[in-house]
Amino acid sequence: MARKILIVGAGQSGLQLAHGLLQHGYEVTLMSARTADEIRDGRVMSTQAMFDAALQHERDLGLNFWEEEAPHFDGIGFSLAGPGGSPALDWAGRLDAYAQSIDQRVKMSGWMEAFEQRGGKVIIHGVTVSDLDRLVARYDLTIVAAGKGELVQLFGRDPSHSPYSVPQRALSVAYVRGLERRPERGSLATVNFNLVPGVGELFIMPALTTSGPCDILFFEGIPGGPLDCFAGIRRPQDHLRLTLQLMEKFVPWEYARARSVELTDWGGTLAGRYAPVVRFPVGSLPSGGIALGMADVVVANDPITGQGSNNASKCAAIYLDKILDHGDGPYDQAFMQDTFASFWDYAQYPTTWTNAMLQPPPPHIVQVLGAASQHQQIADRFANGFNDPRDFFTWFMDPARSASYLETVAGAPV
Ligand SMILES: Cc1cc2nc3c(=O)[nH]c(=O)nc-3n(C[C@H](O)[C@H](O)[C@H](O)COP(=O)(O)OP(=O)(O)OC[C@H]3O[C@@H](n4cnc5c(N)ncnc54)[C@H](O)[C@@H]3O)c2cc1C
């Protein structure tokens, strides 16, 4: 008889794992707080830029429904704000394989409908801890993939891997149409990473939304600073107006191409903040049952490095392999700890890198960012680190290693 698996949460990780398990003959029930239509017609949730390794896991499961339709981006552009309204540094690194951002409203609603069409069971219900307490006994394995929702309270914070206890950035997002291209980037479509020291970052990326291709304007404001001003804004038009005012002031080279943008739809804005956190993977329920946490439930990083959806995809792929390898074995604490440990073997790298990127850049990183404007090879390596951040630990993250890498590339002492 097929083993019964309950997944709570219909986001990147929960839906991807649900599809994977279904394809391997498991009896999968997915519980979602919202219907597919409610997700599609709701507010944006992310900027969800995903790189090749994470996209490949979706392709492996036949879930790349929008791959042709969604804009591809081939590089990461970097601009450092300088005095006088123009960037002090400006360069772009080329990705070895393209990246994409598909509005989670499109993807999650489409994946949920496809899951039901393929024979999966969906229950629409916002699950509480007491619901879960009753439910776990009915399934062989229960997985909580509820993102940053209230169910995270089941999973204790791991202080040894959680250096921050308060949010490090105020987030604000606007999905727009009508953005012009940066002429200096030529034919290279990029995510633009604009760094304004002491103020925050502005990311601009092409995406596919519910009405077709668009661009996303995404501010990461240092709390208490001038970009931390979206909390009280209610009307989407006011949110866009404020975004453009801030662009004109802090990143005028980006504002120049954004003068005539308009919002894609009423749900195309988002503002919020959360503290990055790593949690223990096993949640214990009052009646003695246990559940396994996945993706953002257990590793929620700040989106400054655009890794959360990528991690969620990689987590779903790792959990799928672990469940398949486990065969008929018991889904006990040891299995859960071991499954999370396999994810953490990878996730520790994006987590450490992301937490470092929230701090002012140390001198060796300033030097790397400067050298990337002189040497395309450095810019390209930086860009490809977003696809697999483990590479950053062989150069970028360490002063001595980055110095020796720069020396090799430049052929001169640094
Ligand atoms: C502003 C912003 C920008 C971002 N940009 C990027 C980026 O560019 N690239 C990137 O890789 N990542 C990015 N991320 C992070 C990324 O969106 C998340 O890390 C990713 O979606 C996590 O996937 P998940 O499956 O863990 O959870 P989610 O995608 O959050 O899915 C969780 C699901 O569970 C549901 N749920 C919650 N509670 C319950 C409940 N009690 N019962 C039933 N269902 C429940 C929710 O409604 C949701 O559908 C960004 C995040 C934010 C906030």
Tab-separated table of C-alpha atoms and ligand atoms in Angstrom:
chain	number	residue	atom	x	y	z
A	1	MET	CA	0.000	0.000	0.000
A	2	ALA	CA	1.235	3.503	-0.866
A	3	ARG	CA	2.686	5.459	2.035
A	4	LYS	CA	0.586	8.457	3.061
A	5	ILE	CA	2.263	11.827	3.255
A	6	LEU	CA	0.731	15.103	4.410
A	7	ILE	CA	2.284	18.389	3.286
A	8	VAL	CA	1.062	21.608	4.862
A	9	GLY	CA	1.694	24.674	2.706
A	10	ALA	CA	1.317	25.139	-1.052
A	11	GLY	CA	4.400	27.242	-1.781
A	12	GLN	CA	7.592	26.569	-3.743
A	13	SER	CA	8.818	23.749	-1.501
A	14	GLY	CA	5.528	22.091	-0.538
A	15	LEU	CA	4.100	21.953	-4.054
A	16	GLN	CA	7.363	20.869	-5.655
A	17	LEU	CA	7.794	18.026	-3.146
A	18	ALA	CA	4.106	17.083	-3.461
A	19	HIS	CA	4.491	16.689	-7.236
A	20	GLY	CA	7.699	14.701	-6.841
A	21	LEU	CA	6.207	12.264	-4.327
A	22	LEU	CA	3.036	11.846	-6.383
A	23	GLN	CA	5.124	10.917	-9.421
A	24	HIS	CA	6.753	8.173	-7.341
A	25	GLY	CA	3.471	6.614	-6.246
A	26	TYR	CA	3.046	8.105	-2.773
A	27	GLU	CA	-0.423	9.062	-1.582
A	28	VAL	CA	0.013	12.793	-1.070
A	29	THR	CA	-2.362	15.224	0.634
A	30	LEU	CA	-1.576	18.919	0.379
A	31	MET	CA	-3.189	21.414	2.729
A	32	SER	CA	-3.277	25.013	1.603
A	33	ALA	CA	-4.590	28.083	3.395
A	34	ARG	CA	-5.845	29.438	0.051
A	35	THR	CA	-7.406	28.116	-3.152
A	36	ALA	CA	-5.567	28.382	-6.470
A	37	ASP	CA	-7.860	31.257	-7.503
A	38	GLU	CA	-7.289	33.088	-4.232
A	39	ILE	CA	-3.532	32.822	-4.733
A	40	ARG	CA	-3.765	33.954	-8.387
A	41	ASP	CA	-6.033	36.908	-7.554
A	42	GLY	CA	-4.165	37.913	-4.402
A	43	ARG	CA	-1.147	40.021	-3.605
A	44	VAL	CA	2.416	39.337	-4.775
A	45	MET	CA	4.489	37.414	-2.248
A	46	SER	CA	8.089	37.548	-3.429
A	47	THR	CA	10.380	38.524	-6.271
A	48	GLN	CA	11.326	34.827	-6.671
A	49	ALA	CA	14.374	35.139	-8.960
A	50	MET	CA	15.528	31.566	-9.541
A	51	PHE	CA	18.781	30.365	-11.003
A	52	ASP	CA	19.581	27.379	-13.168
A	53	ALA	CA	20.269	24.698	-10.541
A	54	ALA	CA	16.948	25.395	-8.814
A	55	LEU	CA	15.061	25.689	-12.124
A	56	GLN	CA	16.509	22.330	-13.154
A	57	HIS	CA	14.720	20.615	-10.241
A	58	GLU	CA	11.446	22.008	-11.604
A	59	ARG	CA	12.302	20.814	-15.130
A	60	ASP	CA	13.099	17.340	-13.732
A	61	LEU	CA	9.505	17.099	-12.472
A	62	GLY	CA	7.926	18.540	-15.623
A	63	LEU	CA	6.901	21.676	-13.721
A	64	ASN	CA	8.556	24.269	-15.987
A	65	PHE	CA	5.218	25.247	-17.540
A	66	TRP	CA	6.189	28.920	-18.099
A	67	GLU	CA	9.824	28.500	-19.134
A	68	GLU	CA	9.335	29.736	-22.707
A	69	GLU	CA	6.935	32.522	-21.816
A	70	ALA	CA	8.868	34.005	-18.876
A	71	PRO	CA	11.672	36.486	-19.584
A	72	HIS	CA	15.134	34.981	-19.224
A	73	PHE	CA	17.897	36.940	-17.559
A	74	ASP	CA	21.488	36.227	-18.360
A	75	GLY	CA	23.439	38.221	-15.821
A	76	ILE	CA	23.739	40.178	-12.596
A	77	GLY	CA	24.368	43.910	-12.960
A	78	PHE	CA	25.998	45.706	-10.041
A	79	SER	CA	25.996	49.461	-9.398
A	80	LEU	CA	27.474	51.197	-6.372
A	81	ALA	CA	25.968	54.613	-5.700
A	82	GLY	CA	28.571	57.354	-5.843
A	83	PRO	CA	28.468	61.099	-5.315
A	84	GLY	CA	26.792	63.294	-7.924
A	85	GLY	CA	23.985	60.981	-8.998
A	86	SER	CA	25.956	58.468	-11.018
A	87	PRO	CA	27.313	55.082	-9.995
A	88	ALA	CA	30.867	54.909	-8.660
A	89	LEU	CA	31.040	51.331	-9.941
A	90	ASP	CA	28.923	49.756	-12.632
A	91	TRP	CA	29.425	46.345	-14.224
A	92	ALA	CA	27.579	43.175	-15.163
A	93	GLY	CA	28.554	39.526	-14.824
A	94	ARG	CA	27.228	36.894	-17.202
A	95	LEU	CA	25.479	33.765	-15.903
A	96	ASP	CA	26.473	30.428	-17.458
A	97	ALA	CA	22.748	29.597	-17.747
A	98	TYR	CA	19.745	31.896	-17.602
A	99	ALA	CA	17.621	32.663	-14.559
A	100	GLN	CA	13.893	33.457	-14.343
A	101	SER	CA	11.321	34.970	-12.035
A	102	ILE	CA	7.774	33.647	-12.338
A	103	ASP	CA	5.291	35.403	-10.068
A	104	GLN	CA	4.400	32.907	-7.324
A	105	ARG	CA	0.746	33.797	-7.935
A	106	VAL	CA	1.118	32.268	-11.405
A	107	LYS	CA	3.316	29.365	-10.405
A	108	MET	CA	1.682	28.192	-7.178
A	109	SER	CA	-1.869	28.413	-8.492
A	110	GLY	CA	-0.849	26.577	-11.684
A	111	TRP	CA	1.105	23.921	-9.795
A	112	MET	CA	-1.782	23.381	-7.375
A	113	GLU	CA	-4.246	22.820	-10.212
A	114	ALA	CA	-1.795	20.487	-11.979
A	115	PHE	CA	-1.271	18.544	-8.732
A	116	GLU	CA	-4.994	17.844	-8.493
A	117	GLN	CA	-5.189	16.968	-12.191
A	118	ARG	CA	-2.332	14.475	-11.696
A	119	GLY	CA	-4.252	12.768	-8.859
A	120	GLY	CA	-3.073	14.600	-5.738
A	121	LYS	CA	-5.492	15.545	-2.996
A	122	VAL	CA	-5.788	19.205	-1.984
A	123	ILE	CA	-7.569	20.364	1.169
A	124	ILE	CA	-8.143	24.081	1.571
A	125	HIS	CA	-7.695	24.868	5.228
A	126	GLY	CA	-5.483	27.128	7.311
A	127	VAL	CA	-3.929	24.494	9.557
A	128	THR	CA	-3.492	25.221	13.274
A	129	VAL	CA	-1.236	23.419	15.740
A	130	SER	CA	-4.263	21.619	17.193
A	131	ASP	CA	-5.346	20.550	13.675
A	132	LEU	CA	-1.891	19.182	13.087
A	133	ASP	CA	-1.952	17.392	16.431
A	134	ARG	CA	-4.988	15.423	15.216
A	135	LEU	CA	-3.751	14.985	11.641
A	136	VAL	CA	-0.244	13.543	12.136
A	137	ALA	CA	-1.601	10.214	13.422
A	138	ARG	CA	-3.432	9.665	10.109
A	139	TYR	CA	-0.305	9.941	7.950
A	140	ASP	CA	2.979	8.069	7.757
A	141	LEU	CA	4.842	11.380	7.458
A	142	THR	CA	3.807	15.008	8.008
A	143	ILE	CA	5.848	17.832	6.501
A	144	VAL	CA	5.321	21.488	7.366
A	145	ALA	CA	6.139	23.720	4.379
A	146	ALA	CA	4.171	26.733	5.597
A	147	GLY	CA	6.839	29.361	4.915
A	148	LYS	CA	6.921	32.077	7.545
A	149	GLY	CA	3.355	31.344	8.725
A	150	GLU	CA	2.325	30.774	12.330
A	151	LEU	CA	3.085	27.054	12.293
A	152	VAL	CA	6.797	27.897	12.601
A	153	GLN	CA	6.142	28.164	16.336
A	154	LEU	CA	6.343	24.348	16.387
A	155	PHE	CA	10.018	24.537	15.473
A	156	GLY	CA	12.457	25.985	17.999
A	157	ARG	CA	14.938	28.681	16.924
A	158	ASP	CA	18.505	27.430	16.573
A	159	PRO	CA	20.539	30.280	18.101
A	160	SER	CA	23.862	28.861	16.922
A	161	HIS	CA	22.889	29.511	13.285
A	162	SER	CA	20.682	32.590	13.795
A	163	PRO	CA	22.908	35.644	14.297
A	164	TYR	CA	20.018	38.129	14.063
A	165	SER	CA	16.972	38.405	16.296
A	166	VAL	CA	15.374	41.392	14.523
A	167	PRO	CA	14.726	42.176	10.838
A	168	GLN	CA	17.788	43.494	9.000
A	169	ARG	CA	15.913	45.107	6.103
A	170	ALA	CA	12.541	46.743	5.451
A	171	LEU	CA	11.252	45.160	2.226
A	172	SER	CA	9.139	46.846	-0.423
A	173	VAL	CA	8.177	45.496	-3.810
A	174	ALA	CA	6.387	46.924	-6.870
A	175	TYR	CA	5.573	44.957	-10.032
A	176	VAL	CA	5.555	47.359	-12.985
A	177	ARG	CA	5.190	47.621	-16.735
A	178	GLY	CA	6.844	50.176	-18.993
A	179	LEU	CA	10.396	50.057	-17.607
A	180	GLU	CA	13.020	50.885	-20.236
A	181	ARG	CA	16.219	48.862	-20.567
A	182	ARG	CA	19.642	50.055	-19.406
A	183	PRO	CA	21.385	50.895	-22.716
A	184	GLU	CA	24.866	50.217	-21.326
A	185	ARG	CA	23.917	46.579	-20.695
A	186	GLY	CA	23.426	46.024	-24.436
A	187	SER	CA	21.652	42.757	-25.178
A	188	LEU	CA	22.436	41.311	-21.729
A	189	ALA	CA	19.238	41.055	-19.660
A	190	THR	CA	20.211	41.415	-16.007
A	191	VAL	CA	18.968	41.567	-12.464
A	192	ASN	CA	20.349	44.915	-11.355
A	193	PHE	CA	21.752	45.065	-7.863
A	194	ASN	CA	22.131	48.713	-6.804
A	195	LEU	CA	23.948	49.250	-3.526
A	196	VAL	CA	23.504	52.559	-1.697
A	197	PRO	CA	25.884	52.436	1.301
A	198	GLY	CA	24.203	53.098	4.628
A	199	VAL	CA	20.747	53.224	2.990
A	200	GLY	CA	20.056	49.822	1.412
A	201	GLU	CA	19.710	48.099	-1.932
A	202	LEU	CA	17.439	48.292	-4.970
A	203	PHE	CA	17.041	45.179	-7.103
A	204	ILE	CA	15.366	45.388	-10.497
A	205	MET	CA	14.516	42.246	-12.409
A	206	PRO	CA	12.372	41.075	-15.301
A	207	ALA	CA	9.585	38.645	-14.416
A	208	LEU	CA	6.428	36.961	-15.627
A	209	THR	CA	3.263	38.007	-13.797
A	210	THR	CA	-0.432	37.149	-14.147
A	211	SER	CA	-0.821	39.548	-17.092
A	212	GLY	CA	2.458	38.734	-18.880
A	213	PRO	CA	6.051	40.011	-18.744
A	214	CYS	CA	6.867	42.824	-16.292
A	215	ASP	CA	9.700	44.181	-14.143
A	216	ILE	CA	10.006	44.181	-10.360
A	217	LEU	CA	11.371	47.079	-8.288
A	218	PHE	CA	12.522	45.708	-4.954
A	219	PHE	CA	13.963	47.889	-2.170
A	220	GLU	CA	15.806	46.431	0.804
A	221	GLY	CA	15.978	49.359	3.233
A	222	ILE	CA	18.178	49.461	6.315
A	223	PRO	CA	15.691	49.679	9.247
A	224	GLY	CA	15.160	53.243	10.453
A	225	GLY	CA	16.765	54.644	7.272
A	226	PRO	CA	15.192	56.590	4.405
A	227	LEU	CA	13.904	53.480	2.545
A	228	ASP	CA	12.116	52.234	5.655
A	229	CYS	CA	8.969	54.236	4.962
A	230	PHE	CA	6.404	51.883	3.368
A	231	ALA	CA	4.753	50.498	6.494
A	232	GLY	CA	1.811	52.897	6.602
A	233	ILE	CA	1.166	53.026	2.842
A	234	ARG	CA	-2.188	51.464	1.955
A	235	ARG	CA	-2.893	52.381	-1.673
A	236	PRO	CA	-0.809	50.627	-4.354
A	237	GLN	CA	-0.532	53.897	-6.324
A	238	ASP	CA	0.967	55.643	-3.288
A	239	HIS	CA	3.416	52.755	-2.886
A	240	LEU	CA	4.583	53.174	-6.491
A	241	ARG	CA	4.813	56.952	-6.195
A	242	LEU	CA	7.018	56.620	-3.100
A	243	THR	CA	9.168	53.964	-4.798
A	244	LEU	CA	9.808	56.311	-7.729
A	245	GLN	CA	10.595	59.267	-5.458
A	246	LEU	CA	13.158	57.163	-3.610
A	247	MET	CA	14.638	55.927	-6.893
A	248	GLU	CA	15.016	59.509	-8.135
A	249	LYS	CA	16.816	60.447	-4.939
A	250	PHE	CA	19.054	57.423	-4.347
A	251	VAL	CA	19.478	55.632	-7.695
A	252	PRO	CA	18.801	58.312	-10.345
A	253	TRP	CA	20.400	56.195	-13.111
A	254	GLU	CA	17.614	53.652	-12.553
A	255	TYR	CA	14.911	56.288	-12.136
A	256	ALA	CA	15.797	57.644	-15.585
A	257	ARG	CA	14.271	54.537	-17.196
A	258	ALA	CA	11.347	54.216	-14.802
A	259	ARG	CA	9.614	57.566	-15.314
A	260	SER	CA	6.618	56.135	-17.155
A	261	VAL	CA	6.096	52.821	-15.347
A	262	GLU	CA	2.707	51.742	-14.061
A	263	LEU	CA	1.711	48.956	-11.688
A	264	THR	CA	0.830	45.614	-13.256
A	265	ASP	CA	-2.280	45.226	-11.047
A	266	TRP	CA	-3.755	46.226	-7.701
A	267	GLY	CA	-1.998	43.281	-5.985
A	268	GLY	CA	1.409	44.193	-7.425
A	269	THR	CA	2.891	45.760	-4.285
A	270	LEU	CA	4.170	44.335	-1.020
A	271	ALA	CA	5.854	45.717	2.113
A	272	GLY	CA	7.079	43.921	5.219
A	273	ARG	CA	10.053	42.650	7.175
A	274	TYR	CA	11.160	39.561	9.070
A	275	ALA	CA	14.167	38.426	11.053
A	276	PRO	CA	16.326	35.770	9.373
A	277	VAL	CA	16.250	32.544	11.353
A	278	VAL	CA	17.318	28.900	11.347
A	279	ARG	CA	15.077	26.499	13.249
A	280	PHE	CA	15.372	22.925	14.498
A	281	PRO	CA	13.778	20.557	11.987
A	282	VAL	CA	11.517	18.402	14.164
A	283	GLY	CA	8.310	19.839	15.567
A	284	SER	CA	6.727	18.001	18.498
A	285	LEU	CA	2.975	18.063	18.913
A	286	PRO	CA	1.073	17.945	22.219
A	287	SER	CA	-0.107	14.359	21.701
A	288	GLY	CA	3.407	13.107	20.974
A	289	GLY	CA	3.341	13.180	17.161
A	290	ILE	CA	6.157	14.765	15.170
A	291	ALA	CA	6.407	16.765	11.950
A	292	LEU	CA	9.339	17.680	9.721
A	293	GLY	CA	9.897	21.328	8.764
A	294	MET	CA	11.133	22.306	5.313
A	295	ALA	CA	12.510	25.324	3.395
A	296	ASP	CA	11.559	28.705	4.962
A	297	VAL	CA	10.068	26.993	8.019
A	298	VAL	CA	13.548	25.849	8.994
A	299	VAL	CA	15.876	28.227	7.095
A	300	ALA	CA	14.423	31.705	6.443
A	301	ASN	CA	17.087	34.035	5.071
A	302	ASP	CA	16.683	37.692	4.197
A	303	PRO	CA	15.907	38.023	0.458
A	304	ILE	CA	18.906	40.324	-0.147
A	305	THR	CA	20.670	37.540	-2.052
A	306	GLY	CA	17.547	36.122	-3.728
A	307	GLN	CA	18.089	32.613	-2.380
A	308	GLY	CA	14.851	31.608	-0.581
A	309	SER	CA	12.952	30.144	-3.536
A	310	ASN	CA	16.177	28.604	-4.794
A	311	ASN	CA	16.712	27.009	-1.372
A	312	ALA	CA	13.074	25.879	-1.302
A	313	SER	CA	13.506	24.124	-4.649
A	314	LYS	CA	16.779	22.534	-3.551
A	315	CYS	CA	15.238	21.514	-0.211
A	316	ALA	CA	12.303	19.859	-1.998
A	317	ALA	CA	14.718	17.955	-4.263
A	318	ILE	CA	16.823	16.790	-1.297
A	319	TYR	CA	13.789	15.770	0.792
A	320	LEU	CA	12.375	13.852	-2.183
A	321	ASP	CA	15.617	11.895	-2.590
A	322	LYS	CA	15.794	11.168	1.141
A	323	ILE	CA	12.201	9.898	1.252
A	324	LEU	CA	12.726	7.707	-1.817
A	325	ASP	CA	16.007	6.309	-0.431
A	326	HIS	CA	14.338	5.565	2.904
A	327	GLY	CA	11.988	3.025	1.318
A	328	ASP	CA	9.761	1.430	3.964
A	329	GLY	CA	11.843	2.694	6.897
A	330	PRO	CA	10.169	4.515	9.791
A	331	TYR	CA	9.740	8.278	9.525
A	332	ASP	CA	11.076	8.821	13.021
A	333	GLN	CA	13.125	11.606	14.644
A	334	ALA	CA	16.351	10.107	13.281
A	335	PHE	CA	14.993	10.160	9.729
A	336	MET	CA	13.865	13.766	10.122
A	337	GLN	CA	17.165	14.927	11.599
A	338	ASP	CA	19.105	13.156	8.871
A	339	THR	CA	16.891	14.576	6.100
A	340	PHE	CA	17.329	18.124	7.386
A	341	ALA	CA	21.082	17.556	7.849
A	342	SER	CA	21.358	16.778	4.125
A	343	PHE	CA	19.623	20.075	3.315
A	344	TRP	CA	21.766	21.975	5.814
A	345	ASP	CA	24.937	20.529	4.238
A	346	TYR	CA	24.000	22.823	1.356
A	347	ALA	CA	21.898	25.555	3.015
A	348	GLN	CA	24.625	26.585	5.471
A	349	TYR	CA	26.449	28.242	2.546
A	350	PRO	CA	23.669	30.496	1.206
A	351	THR	CA	22.708	31.233	4.829
A	352	THR	CA	26.186	32.343	5.914
A	353	TRP	CA	26.717	34.323	2.694
A	354	THR	CA	23.310	36.014	2.974
A	355	ASN	CA	23.845	36.956	6.612
A	356	ALA	CA	27.232	38.448	5.659
A	357	MET	CA	25.691	40.491	2.811
A	358	LEU	CA	23.426	42.228	5.337
A	359	GLN	CA	26.476	43.885	6.885
A	360	PRO	CA	28.449	46.781	5.371
A	361	PRO	CA	30.951	45.150	2.975
A	362	PRO	CA	34.371	44.524	4.581
A	363	PRO	CA	37.461	45.884	2.765
A	364	HIS	CA	38.229	42.662	0.862
A	365	ILE	CA	34.692	42.557	-0.604
A	366	VAL	CA	34.911	46.230	-1.595
A	367	GLN	CA	38.120	45.286	-3.388
A	368	VAL	CA	36.435	42.343	-5.177
A	369	LEU	CA	33.521	44.541	-6.295
A	370	GLY	CA	35.975	47.119	-7.619
A	371	ALA	CA	38.115	44.512	-9.389
A	372	ALA	CA	34.994	43.082	-11.074
A	373	SER	CA	34.642	46.354	-12.984
A	374	GLN	CA	38.114	45.765	-14.452
A	375	HIS	CA	38.008	42.018	-15.062
A	376	GLN	CA	35.002	40.350	-16.671
A	377	GLN	CA	36.071	36.991	-15.245
A	378	ILE	CA	35.523	38.270	-11.693
A	379	ALA	CA	32.142	39.773	-12.561
A	380	ASP	CA	31.073	36.468	-14.163
A	381	ARG	CA	32.204	34.433	-11.179
A	382	PHE	CA	30.287	36.734	-8.826
A	383	ALA	CA	27.122	36.346	-10.941
A	384	ASN	CA	27.362	32.554	-11.019
A	385	GLY	CA	27.710	32.429	-7.251
A	386	PHE	CA	23.987	33.219	-7.075
A	387	ASN	CA	23.341	29.885	-8.759
A	388	ASP	CA	25.583	27.996	-6.342
A	389	PRO	CA	26.724	30.110	-3.366
A	390	ARG	CA	29.102	27.383	-2.197
A	391	ASP	CA	31.599	28.842	-4.659
A	392	PHE	CA	31.752	32.112	-2.678
A	393	PHE	CA	33.443	30.176	0.127
A	394	THR	CA	36.373	29.313	-2.099
A	395	TRP	CA	37.211	33.015	-2.670
A	396	PHE	CA	34.742	35.863	-1.949
A	397	MET	CA	33.982	35.179	1.722
A	398	ASP	CA	37.582	34.912	2.864
A	399	PRO	CA	40.059	37.831	2.716
A	400	ALA	CA	43.146	35.672	2.020
A	401	ARG	CA	41.462	33.508	-0.606
A	402	SER	CA	39.900	36.461	-2.378
A	403	ALA	CA	43.272	38.265	-2.412
A	404	SER	CA	44.975	35.265	-3.962
A	405	TYR	CA	42.171	34.879	-6.536
A	406	LEU	CA	42.355	38.574	-7.495
A	407	GLU	CA	46.102	38.254	-7.790
A	408	THR	CA	45.745	35.316	-10.157
A	409	VAL	CA	43.239	37.165	-12.317
A	410	ALA	CA	44.951	40.527	-12.355
A	411	GLY	CA	48.437	39.078	-12.531
A	412	ALA	CA	49.550	41.739	-10.086
A	413	PRO	CA	49.653	42.031	-6.300
A	414	VAL	CA	46.490	43.423	-4.734
B	1	LIG	C1	10.032	40.518	-0.748
B	1	LIG	C2	10.625	39.160	-0.982
B	1	LIG	C3	11.435	38.950	-2.084
B	1	LIG	C4	11.991	37.696	-2.316
B	1	LIG	N1	12.777	37.499	-3.414
B	1	LIG	C5	13.325	36.296	-3.659
B	1	LIG	C6	14.108	36.074	-4.822
B	1	LIG	O1	14.274	36.957	-5.676
B	1	LIG	N2	14.643	34.844	-5.019
B	1	LIG	C7	14.445	33.831	-4.125
B	1	LIG	O2	14.957	32.733	-4.347
B	1	LIG	N3	13.699	34.009	-3.016
B	1	LIG	C8	13.131	35.213	-2.767
B	1	LIG	N4	12.341	35.390	-1.660
B	1	LIG	C9	12.141	34.276	-0.723
B	1	LIG	C10	11.144	33.255	-1.238
B	1	LIG	O3	9.943	33.878	-1.667
B	1	LIG	C11	10.819	32.252	-0.135
B	1	LIG	O4	12.014	31.865	0.491
B	1	LIG	C12	10.134	31.008	-0.693
B	1	LIG	O5	8.889	31.337	-1.229
B	1	LIG	C13	9.978	29.979	0.420
B	1	LIG	O6	9.273	28.868	-0.049
B	1	LIG	P1	8.477	27.966	1.005
B	1	LIG	O7	7.927	26.842	0.240
B	1	LIG	O8	9.326	27.675	2.176
B	1	LIG	O9	7.317	28.901	1.558
B	1	LIG	P2	6.249	29.797	0.830
B	1	LIG	O10	6.568	29.960	-0.606
B	1	LIG	O11	6.109	31.019	1.682
B	1	LIG	O12	4.913	28.936	0.920
B	1	LIG	C14	4.266	28.683	2.136
B	1	LIG	C15	2.807	28.402	1.849
B	1	LIG	O13	2.191	27.899	3.036
B	1	LIG	C16	0.942	28.531	3.205
B	1	LIG	N5	0.609	28.472	4.624
B	1	LIG	C17	1.157	29.194	5.628
B	1	LIG	N6	0.614	28.841	6.803
B	1	LIG	C18	-0.286	27.874	6.520
B	1	LIG	C19	-1.167	27.116	7.330
B	1	LIG	N7	-1.195	27.267	8.655
B	1	LIG	N8	-1.967	26.205	6.724
B	1	LIG	C20	-1.936	26.024	5.384
B	1	LIG	N9	-1.106	26.716	4.565
B	1	LIG	C21	-0.290	27.629	5.141
B	1	LIG	C22	1.147	29.928	2.673
B	1	LIG	O14	-0.082	30.539	2.351
B	1	LIG	C23	2.004	29.629	1.453
B	1	LIG	O15	1.193	29.319	0.349
B	1	LIG	C24	11.759	36.623	-1.400
B	1	LIG	C25	10.928	36.840	-0.294
B	1	LIG	C26	10.365	38.089	-0.083
B	1	LIG	C27	9.481	38.289	1.114
